XYZ file of C-alpha atoms in Angstrom:
664
model
C 198.424 32.441 334.715
C 198.540 35.994 333.317
C 195.460 36.675 331.203
C 196.856 39.927 329.872
C 199.531 38.027 327.973
C 197.113 35.706 326.191
C 197.007 35.752 322.381
C 195.583 33.461 319.733
C 195.455 33.348 315.955
C 192.332 34.914 314.490
C 191.178 35.564 310.922
C 192.844 38.451 309.164
C 196.200 37.997 310.890
C 195.110 39.579 314.191
C 197.119 37.916 316.929
C 197.913 40.470 319.615
C 194.770 40.862 321.662
C 196.267 43.599 323.834
C 195.518 45.817 320.827
C 191.744 45.799 320.386
C 190.375 44.823 316.987
C 189.115 47.884 315.117
C 186.996 48.100 311.972
C 186.080 51.435 310.444
C 182.372 52.145 310.480
C 181.360 53.037 306.944
C 177.840 54.357 307.516
C 175.707 55.360 310.438
C 178.126 55.155 313.361
C 179.956 58.480 313.545
C 183.522 57.193 312.969
C 183.178 54.715 315.805
C 185.150 51.479 315.842
C 184.510 47.898 316.779
C 186.789 46.975 319.682
C 187.267 43.575 321.235
C 189.018 41.726 324.019
C 189.514 38.030 324.614
C 187.301 36.473 327.254
C 189.762 34.670 329.593
C 187.271 31.924 330.382
C 186.571 30.348 327.026
C 188.783 32.211 324.526
C 185.808 34.063 323.035
C 185.795 37.712 322.099
C 183.896 40.334 324.033
C 183.163 43.179 321.609
C 181.869 46.708 321.877
C 181.722 49.945 319.913
C 184.453 52.395 320.834
C 184.854 56.054 319.957
C 182.696 59.177 319.867
C 178.954 58.812 319.639
C 177.368 60.792 316.836
C 173.604 60.694 316.677
C 173.312 62.484 313.354
C 173.170 59.362 311.118
C 170.491 57.813 313.307
C 168.595 61.089 313.255
C 168.852 61.190 309.491
C 167.463 57.669 309.189
C 164.626 58.565 311.534
C 163.743 61.602 309.459
C 163.771 59.498 306.313
C 161.551 56.905 307.959
C 159.034 59.634 308.814
C 159.283 60.927 305.272
C 158.468 57.470 303.912
C 155.321 57.279 305.992
C 154.169 60.789 305.189
C 154.946 60.845 301.470
C 153.892 57.336 300.512
C 153.650 57.043 296.730
C 149.966 56.711 295.693
C 148.950 53.231 294.638
C 148.221 52.581 290.961
C 145.868 49.710 290.191
C 147.064 47.478 287.348
C 145.129 44.339 286.305
C 146.898 41.135 287.296
C 147.116 39.903 283.700
C 148.675 43.217 282.636
C 151.257 42.932 285.426
C 152.325 39.529 284.094
C 152.855 41.011 280.648
C 154.734 44.015 282.076
C 157.155 41.692 283.868
C 157.787 39.673 280.697
C 158.188 42.686 278.410
C 160.489 44.438 280.894
C 162.690 41.353 281.082
C 163.023 41.448 277.289
C 163.698 45.192 277.495
C 166.477 44.559 280.013
C 168.068 41.895 277.817
C 167.941 44.302 274.883
C 170.020 46.859 276.808
C 172.755 44.286 277.374
C 173.331 43.637 273.657
C 175.945 45.805 271.976
C 176.387 46.547 268.258
C 172.795 45.764 267.322
C 171.992 45.459 263.618
C 168.591 46.258 262.120
C 167.732 42.540 261.648
C 168.683 41.901 265.290
C 166.438 44.735 266.440
C 163.668 43.309 264.269
C 164.109 40.008 266.069
C 163.855 41.759 269.440
C 160.640 43.410 268.296
C 159.320 39.987 267.316
C 160.111 38.687 270.803
C 158.143 41.559 272.314
C 155.214 40.704 270.065
C 155.545 37.049 270.971
C 155.103 38.001 274.629
C 152.055 40.023 273.629
C 150.537 37.108 271.722
C 151.054 34.755 274.661
C 149.043 37.012 276.943
C 146.473 37.779 274.236
C 145.709 34.064 273.937
C 145.739 33.602 277.706
C 143.272 36.419 278.368
C 141.418 36.481 275.046
C 138.102 37.565 276.561
C 139.359 40.447 278.690
C 139.786 44.155 277.983
C 143.504 43.709 278.557
C 143.623 41.273 275.639
C 142.030 43.845 273.310
C 144.522 46.449 274.481
C 147.440 44.100 273.854
C 146.091 43.334 270.361
C 146.369 47.035 269.563
C 149.892 47.142 270.978
C 150.837 44.182 268.795
C 149.476 45.931 265.705
C 151.478 49.101 266.410
C 154.696 47.176 267.023
C 154.231 45.100 263.869
C 153.544 48.227 261.813
C 156.752 49.864 263.064
C 158.625 46.624 262.507
C 157.417 46.378 258.890
C 158.288 49.998 258.100
C 161.547 50.578 259.981
C 162.932 47.251 261.185
C 163.230 44.937 258.150
C 164.418 41.408 258.802
C 166.920 41.860 255.983
C 168.667 45.164 255.343
C 167.551 46.986 252.211
C 164.674 44.650 251.340
C 161.214 46.013 250.382
C 158.624 46.070 253.132
C 155.587 45.015 251.079
C 155.507 41.453 252.464
C 155.847 42.661 256.038
C 153.079 45.241 255.573
C 150.830 42.531 254.142
C 151.458 40.421 257.242
C 150.615 43.437 259.410
C 147.279 44.058 257.649
C 146.324 40.384 257.668
C 146.991 40.135 261.394
C 145.090 43.342 262.055
C 141.993 42.441 260.029
C 142.077 38.938 258.484
C 140.278 39.027 255.107
C 138.872 37.175 253.288
C 137.678 34.906 256.051
C 138.193 31.159 255.843
C 134.521 30.255 256.013
C 133.890 32.373 252.896
C 136.356 30.272 250.916
C 134.793 27.036 252.178
C 131.333 28.232 251.169
C 132.537 29.196 247.689
C 134.272 25.857 247.125
C 131.085 23.999 248.075
C 129.222 25.705 245.206
C 129.168 23.945 241.829
C 130.973 25.324 239.963
C 132.739 27.580 242.506
C 133.070 30.428 240.003
C 129.268 30.707 239.879
C 129.118 31.829 243.503
C 128.120 35.525 243.632
C 131.078 36.350 245.907
C 133.672 34.372 243.938
C 135.402 37.337 242.311
C 135.088 39.497 245.403
C 136.912 36.750 247.308
C 139.588 36.486 244.599
C 140.211 40.248 244.488
C 140.388 40.470 248.272
C 142.788 37.515 248.459
C 145.061 39.035 245.812
C 144.989 42.440 247.520
C 146.048 40.742 250.759
C 148.882 38.852 249.048
C 147.202 35.474 249.620
C 148.219 34.181 246.199
C 148.582 30.470 247.100
C 144.932 30.448 248.271
C 143.893 32.266 245.084
C 145.755 29.719 242.981
C 144.019 26.836 244.758
C 140.568 28.330 244.152
C 141.422 29.047 240.510
C 142.503 25.466 239.891
C 139.113 24.158 241.092
C 136.929 27.084 240.087
C 135.421 25.752 236.830
C 136.498 28.942 234.997
C 137.454 26.905 231.945
C 133.718 26.295 231.412
C 132.421 29.793 232.237
C 135.199 31.542 230.257
C 136.239 29.097 227.524
C 138.271 31.832 225.828
C 140.952 31.567 228.522
C 140.737 27.836 229.185
C 143.963 27.090 227.331
C 146.027 29.640 229.313
C 144.367 29.090 232.696
C 147.217 26.831 233.718
C 149.690 29.619 232.950
C 147.667 32.077 235.047
C 147.747 29.662 237.950
C 151.507 29.396 237.477
C 151.745 33.224 237.632
C 149.954 33.188 240.976
C 152.146 30.382 242.327
C 155.425 32.010 241.343
C 154.828 35.539 242.660
C 158.154 36.513 244.311
C 158.067 37.429 248.006
C 160.914 39.581 249.305
C 161.356 37.440 252.416
C 162.320 34.486 250.219
C 165.480 36.205 248.933
C 168.792 37.062 250.526
C 169.734 40.196 248.569
C 167.776 43.017 246.999
C 169.461 42.382 243.647
C 168.302 38.780 243.595
C 164.759 39.830 244.479
C 164.605 42.531 241.786
C 165.870 40.135 239.142
C 163.243 37.566 240.072
C 160.510 40.226 240.223
C 161.422 41.535 236.741
C 161.263 38.002 235.332
C 157.856 37.468 236.907
C 156.490 40.761 235.540
C 157.804 39.838 232.084
C 155.981 36.530 232.283
C 152.779 38.323 233.351
C 153.103 40.947 230.581
C 153.535 38.173 228.048
C 150.182 36.706 229.043
C 148.248 39.981 229.088
C 148.239 40.690 225.285
C 146.905 37.229 224.536
C 144.204 37.746 227.146
C 143.121 41.094 225.705
C 142.512 39.435 222.341
C 140.205 36.886 224.005
C 137.857 39.428 225.604
C 138.190 38.196 229.214
C 135.715 39.208 231.885
C 136.160 42.515 233.701
C 136.709 40.678 236.994
C 139.676 38.781 235.577
C 141.126 42.044 234.216
C 140.895 43.606 237.687
C 142.800 40.686 239.209
C 145.544 40.951 236.595
C 145.730 44.759 236.980
C 146.275 44.321 240.729
C 149.054 41.807 240.111
C 150.633 44.094 237.511
C 150.667 46.976 240.018
C 148.021 49.302 238.578
C 147.860 51.728 241.493
C 144.489 53.203 240.494
C 142.838 49.776 240.343
C 144.430 48.815 243.658
C 143.054 51.973 245.276
C 139.577 51.344 243.842
C 139.595 47.732 245.023
C 140.852 48.426 248.546
C 138.356 48.879 251.370
C 140.711 50.418 253.981
C 143.758 52.665 253.929
C 145.813 49.910 255.539
C 144.886 47.494 252.747
C 145.761 50.020 250.057
C 149.008 51.026 251.751
C 150.210 47.406 251.993
C 148.989 46.255 248.555
C 150.546 49.217 246.747
C 153.839 48.580 248.578
C 153.699 44.935 247.530
C 152.712 45.255 243.859
C 153.510 48.805 242.693
C 156.574 50.718 241.640
C 156.436 53.603 244.115
C 159.330 55.566 242.644
C 156.975 58.458 241.814
C 156.717 59.238 245.535
C 159.831 61.062 246.663
C 159.053 60.983 250.392
C 156.917 59.124 252.899
C 154.843 62.288 253.305
C 153.955 62.290 249.590
C 153.035 58.628 249.765
C 150.856 59.294 252.809
C 149.161 62.191 251.023
C 148.229 59.779 248.231
C 146.747 57.397 250.810
C 144.685 60.085 252.542
C 143.251 61.324 249.231
C 141.150 58.190 249.017
C 140.872 57.034 252.626
C 140.431 58.488 256.095
C 142.087 57.411 259.316
C 139.575 56.656 262.065
C 140.596 59.225 264.680
C 138.383 57.524 267.275
C 140.825 54.596 267.308
C 144.118 55.747 268.895
C 146.091 52.739 267.681
C 144.990 53.428 264.078
C 146.105 57.047 264.398
C 149.499 55.869 265.671
C 149.910 53.444 262.768
C 149.010 56.306 260.415
C 151.731 58.464 261.991
C 154.238 55.656 261.469
C 153.219 55.191 257.828
C 153.488 58.938 257.290
C 156.989 58.904 258.750
C 156.217 61.174 261.713
C 157.809 58.997 264.391
C 157.892 61.620 267.200
C 154.178 62.227 266.723
C 153.506 58.487 266.690
C 155.402 58.044 269.954
C 153.658 61.014 271.549
C 150.302 59.461 270.678
C 151.634 56.137 271.971
C 152.176 57.755 275.339
C 148.473 58.568 275.494
C 147.592 54.971 274.661
C 150.167 53.160 276.799
C 153.386 54.527 278.296
C 155.022 51.113 278.302
C 154.471 50.731 274.575
C 155.919 54.204 273.980
C 159.031 53.320 276.004
C 159.592 49.958 274.291
C 158.924 51.250 270.775
C 161.073 54.368 271.196
C 163.894 52.182 272.522
C 163.771 49.915 269.459
C 163.551 52.807 267.001
C 166.390 54.697 268.674
C 168.597 51.619 268.514
C 167.725 51.320 264.814
C 168.847 54.961 264.406
C 165.549 56.036 262.843
C 164.239 58.123 265.760
C 164.814 61.839 265.364
C 164.239 63.673 268.615
C 162.692 67.156 268.669
C 166.014 68.415 270.081
C 167.781 67.125 266.962
C 165.266 68.985 264.801
C 166.007 72.350 266.407
C 163.237 72.310 269.000
C 164.886 73.723 272.101
C 161.643 73.751 274.094
C 161.558 69.988 274.592
C 162.973 68.019 277.511
C 166.762 68.132 278.083
C 167.046 64.509 276.988
C 165.782 62.380 274.115
C 162.258 61.103 273.552
C 163.290 57.572 274.347
C 164.752 58.582 277.718
C 161.747 60.776 278.447
C 159.293 57.914 277.903
C 161.433 55.530 279.963
C 161.528 57.989 282.875
C 157.752 58.475 282.706
C 157.104 54.747 282.401
C 159.341 54.021 285.375
C 157.428 56.553 287.473
C 154.172 54.851 286.518
C 155.456 51.387 287.432
C 156.841 52.656 290.732
C 153.272 53.482 291.775
C 152.392 49.786 292.033
C 154.026 47.556 294.634
C 154.106 44.635 292.185
C 156.126 46.464 289.514
C 158.785 48.481 291.369
C 161.504 46.091 290.141
C 160.460 46.746 286.567
C 160.550 50.497 287.245
C 164.170 50.214 288.356
C 165.059 48.168 285.256
C 163.521 50.800 282.985
C 165.254 53.653 284.827
C 168.610 51.886 284.736
C 168.522 52.118 280.949
C 168.505 55.938 281.062
C 172.094 57.220 281.288
C 172.832 59.536 284.201
C 169.435 60.711 285.331
C 167.918 57.227 285.572
C 170.040 56.351 288.593
C 168.872 59.544 290.316
C 165.267 58.418 289.947
C 166.119 55.036 291.453
C 168.030 56.743 294.251
C 165.097 59.019 295.088
C 162.450 56.297 294.929
C 163.994 53.094 296.203
C 163.833 54.048 299.880
C 160.107 54.784 299.580
C 159.212 51.217 298.632
C 157.298 49.473 301.458
C 159.401 46.635 302.852
C 157.471 43.364 302.908
C 159.617 40.261 302.447
C 163.172 38.993 302.586
C 163.232 38.369 298.835
C 162.116 41.924 298.197
C 164.841 43.261 300.485
C 167.470 41.173 298.725
C 166.296 42.506 295.366
C 166.423 46.079 296.645
C 169.908 45.595 298.048
C 171.102 43.951 294.833
C 169.929 46.955 292.825
C 171.403 49.436 295.313
C 174.755 47.652 295.464
C 174.986 47.291 291.685
C 174.542 51.068 291.324
C 176.845 51.952 294.252
C 173.957 53.510 296.181
C 175.654 53.010 299.529
C 173.431 55.207 301.668
C 170.242 53.753 300.171
C 171.548 50.227 300.720
C 172.395 51.035 304.344
C 169.041 52.690 304.895
C 167.086 49.727 303.477
C 169.117 47.235 305.517
C 168.644 49.275 308.685
C 164.904 49.727 308.141
C 164.433 46.005 307.559
C 166.574 45.229 310.609
C 164.248 47.344 312.755
C 161.294 45.417 311.384
C 163.005 42.120 312.228
C 163.896 43.408 315.678
C 160.239 44.143 316.376
C 159.516 40.520 315.476
C 162.304 39.345 317.838
C 164.297 37.973 314.886
C 167.504 39.329 316.374
C 169.951 37.217 314.384
C 168.517 38.334 311.054
C 168.387 41.922 312.302
C 172.078 41.791 313.212
C 172.907 40.368 309.780
C 171.215 43.265 307.987
C 172.727 45.844 310.322
C 176.120 44.374 309.499
C 175.378 44.730 305.787
C 174.654 48.388 306.494
C 177.939 48.628 308.444
C 175.837 50.070 311.264
C 177.843 48.671 314.167
C 176.503 51.071 316.769
C 173.016 49.674 316.146
C 174.308 46.109 316.485
C 175.898 47.167 319.754
C 172.605 48.690 320.932
C 170.651 45.562 319.983
C 173.146 43.223 321.672
C 172.979 45.140 324.946
C 169.192 45.203 324.685
C 169.178 41.400 324.456
C 171.739 41.281 327.263
C 169.597 43.465 329.526
C 166.371 41.557 328.792
C 168.123 38.283 329.548
C 169.212 39.629 332.933
C 165.670 40.840 333.603
C 163.718 37.780 332.579
C 166.235 34.967 332.561
C 167.475 33.017 329.531
C 165.107 34.128 326.779
C 164.278 32.165 323.659
C 166.131 33.480 320.616
C 165.699 32.932 316.912
C 167.599 30.185 315.130
C 169.918 32.564 313.297
C 171.168 34.239 316.479
C 171.483 30.832 318.098
C 173.619 29.709 315.165
C 175.789 32.842 315.464
C 176.377 32.217 319.168
C 177.129 28.544 318.632
C 179.362 29.058 315.595
C 181.184 32.383 315.992
C 183.898 31.252 313.602
C 181.372 31.205 310.765
C 180.296 34.801 311.414
C 181.967 37.980 310.210
C 184.580 39.023 312.767
C 182.658 42.169 313.724
C 179.484 40.224 314.512
C 181.378 37.578 316.472
C 182.967 40.317 318.568
C 179.793 42.256 319.220
C 177.561 39.333 320.204
C 180.159 37.973 322.651
C 178.465 39.531 325.747
C 175.185 37.760 324.959
C 177.033 34.528 324.242
C 178.885 34.804 327.557
C 175.709 35.566 329.526
C 173.862 32.634 327.983
C 176.872 30.461 328.727
C 176.769 31.642 332.338
C 173.192 30.403 332.751
C 174.172 26.992 331.396
C 177.031 26.450 333.912
C 177.027 25.148 337.487
C 179.252 25.551 340.564
C 182.735 26.957 340.125
C 182.327 27.327 336.331
C 179.281 29.506 336.862
C 181.375 31.815 339.064
C 184.123 31.995 336.424
C 181.667 33.053 333.687
C 180.051 35.659 335.936
C 183.452 37.126 336.816
C 184.211 37.357 333.084
C 181.033 39.386 332.590
C 182.046 41.827 335.348
C 185.396 42.308 333.646
C 183.919 42.777 330.148
C 185.012 46.158 328.724
C 182.440 48.937 328.667
C 179.613 46.845 330.016
C 176.661 49.205 330.628
C 176.990 50.280 334.259
C 173.235 50.114 334.730
C 173.543 46.323 334.287
C 176.097 45.941 337.117
C 173.344 45.875 339.736
C 171.696 42.954 337.917
C 175.039 41.110 337.754
C 175.470 41.674 341.507
C 172.080 40.018 342.022
C 173.302 37.036 339.980
C 176.106 36.703 342.571
C 173.583 36.048 345.368
C 173.269 32.254 344.908
C 177.075 31.984 344.546
C 177.935 33.804 347.795
C 176.740 30.982 350.039
C 180.099 30.191 351.628
C 180.758 27.163 349.443
C 184.258 28.361 348.565
C 183.456 29.051 344.902
C 185.249 32.399 344.672
C 188.915 33.294 344.371
C 190.683 36.421 345.570
C 191.401 37.513 342.041
C 187.817 37.208 340.834
C 186.442 39.001 343.877
C 188.946 41.835 343.662
C 188.342 42.100 339.877
C 184.632 42.536 340.529
C 185.033 45.079 343.355
C 186.281 48.044 341.223
C 183.365 47.612 338.845
C 180.913 47.494 341.775
C 182.435 50.553 343.436
C 182.341 52.464 340.159
C 178.689 51.514 339.837
C 177.969 52.791 343.373
C 179.615 56.133 342.749
C 178.550 56.600 339.131
C 175.634 58.374 337.485
C 174.021 55.080 336.459
C 173.467 53.849 340.011
C 169.818 54.904 340.241
C 169.075 53.501 336.794
C 170.673 50.228 337.858
C 168.578 50.176 341.045
C 165.436 50.734 338.960
C 166.417 47.830 336.724
C 166.831 45.522 339.719
C 163.467 46.643 341.086
C 161.890 45.881 337.716
C 163.382 42.391 337.862
C 161.948 41.919 341.372
C 158.496 43.071 340.291
C 158.210 41.514 336.836
C 161.138 39.172 336.321
C 160.322 35.629 335.244
C 162.664 32.704 335.597
C 165.343 34.737 337.424
C 167.013 32.259 339.793
C 168.373 34.808 342.302
C 164.822 35.895 343.214
C 164.577 32.690 345.244
C 167.361 33.989 347.521
C 165.609 37.146 348.710
C 163.007 37.639 351.400
C 159.519 38.887 350.635
C 159.318 42.656 350.665
C 162.978 43.368 349.985
C 163.613 46.279 347.670
C 166.384 46.683 345.106
C 168.601 48.944 347.209
C 168.507 46.410 350.083
C 169.488 43.539 347.801
C 172.449 45.455 346.387
C 173.598 46.290 349.923
C 173.292 42.620 350.947
C 175.382 41.502 347.977
C 178.040 44.066 348.785
C 178.126 42.839 352.383
C 178.328 39.192 351.295
C 181.265 39.983 349.015
C 183.112 41.541 351.954
C 182.239 38.519 354.075
C 183.451 36.131 351.360
C 186.769 37.968 351.136
C 187.173 37.689 354.883
C 186.243 34.010 354.888
C 188.793 33.171 352.213
C 191.429 35.173 354.101
C 190.692 33.497 357.450
C 190.474 29.992 356.016
C 193.778 30.507 354.271
C 192.704 28.062 351.571
C 192.943 29.864 348.264
C 191.584 27.988 345.283
C 193.712 26.114 342.795
C 193.866 29.145 340.541
C 195.590 31.249 343.205
């Protein structure tokens, strides 16, 4: 039978095995190729790396590995509860980037989702400092949402500002109302009118109506007893912008309501009502001076005037803000209050800059929402050429990503944030991703997913190779080979396979991990390159499992394997010792196929290295069967000489007996 003429069908249409299989090495192997040849014993491939050896890629990886260890990014401590919020908010941020053609109401909804995530963590950690910080973030987001991200295009923002103020500082408090209602009559309570004015200023008209209906005012102010029901109706029917679909519909309803209120006021003035009742009606009518006098904070005045007043006298937000600051002062010791003041003034860049000082993540999220709503004017757009070469939103995202990259728990979020920055964001990922400490398989898969999605081929190969080295140190050879294959680093697979091969010769059949065992047992399920390259190890392990004539056949196949490391030939010669016992196991062809390899070993440069390997096996080898066939005190060079002599003797015996085996 002529082995050289053998061919079989293999995946990819490769049938002629006289032409070795070749696969171009993409990264890390210096234009080397995977070559293969069919093992004549069991129709399995023996594979090796063919072509010039270029050490530069390996050197580059080594230099990068050193760089990782020497320039480790400093660790940033982030509270665990804050990390949970960061992960949730970044997920929402990522989903926002995937939505095209966003409308203002849609962006408002996205802002609400961010605030919903904040509220969840505020309730979960309500006693911690993180919770207080998130409360401030929620207030800033809601303020921006009320001013610039209306739920319905073109609608007034008075209702939304009222909601913002009531969430920020709920007044009047519920227990105050309960206490007043327990007094008989309620209107006699000293804080009754203070409660009513505060409730009206905060837009809590249904609560005011309820208190009025049970207040006993008809007895304390009999002059208005006959129209009290109408006043309650005025409170109940106050139009809220969020209840209407169009601005025209809202304005029409608001005009009707004001007409109804104006109709009641003349009749009241003739009845000499109390001053407290006049104040309430002035607030409802939109008397801006009374509203300012009745308000206790600038936020309360800002929201109430937006809800009740005609603000057409103010041409710009700046003029409106000037009016606010003439009667109130922003507490500059509270950063979140300063930021809300900037937003109300209309100075969005300043608000975002102050946001950065409070929390970079908030600055990134808020700037992203405002940019998508087309209300963010960057300093570059305003003629400031001294700013960064990209927009504020991108600047904050870059900075936020750098911050998150400093904590091992948030590097994924850093990559998500950076991905949203066109052009330069990928460069930041590219420069940082190989510095992330490798800790788990899931982390590696995430890193590779990010690298592959951004076509970062070198970074992907570097991460795979680094993780493969880690697995190799843990003797997880199968997994290491898998990751080296993902890196297309075939020369390293070749190195690892021959390392396993050599250790097996030294110490006998070694235990291997389940993945490598599966590869050896199911080569058809492996990528072709892996199946080819692990064939020497598979053949050697198969050799140890055979007996008699089959054992000789497998050993002969190993001698004939292409480009087997010559330093291993001495070890293979030692494996011949138990088989050269005159039991007629060998054929002419096998013996003469082995002889050229042995002679090349004797005359080659690897002879001394091979002798040293045999001596190491004699001194330290465990479970090596051929050691039982040598006398105490024999050295490696003697054993090799004995094997060579026994081969010559076996050839002579076969010749003299004249009984060639069946294969001859």
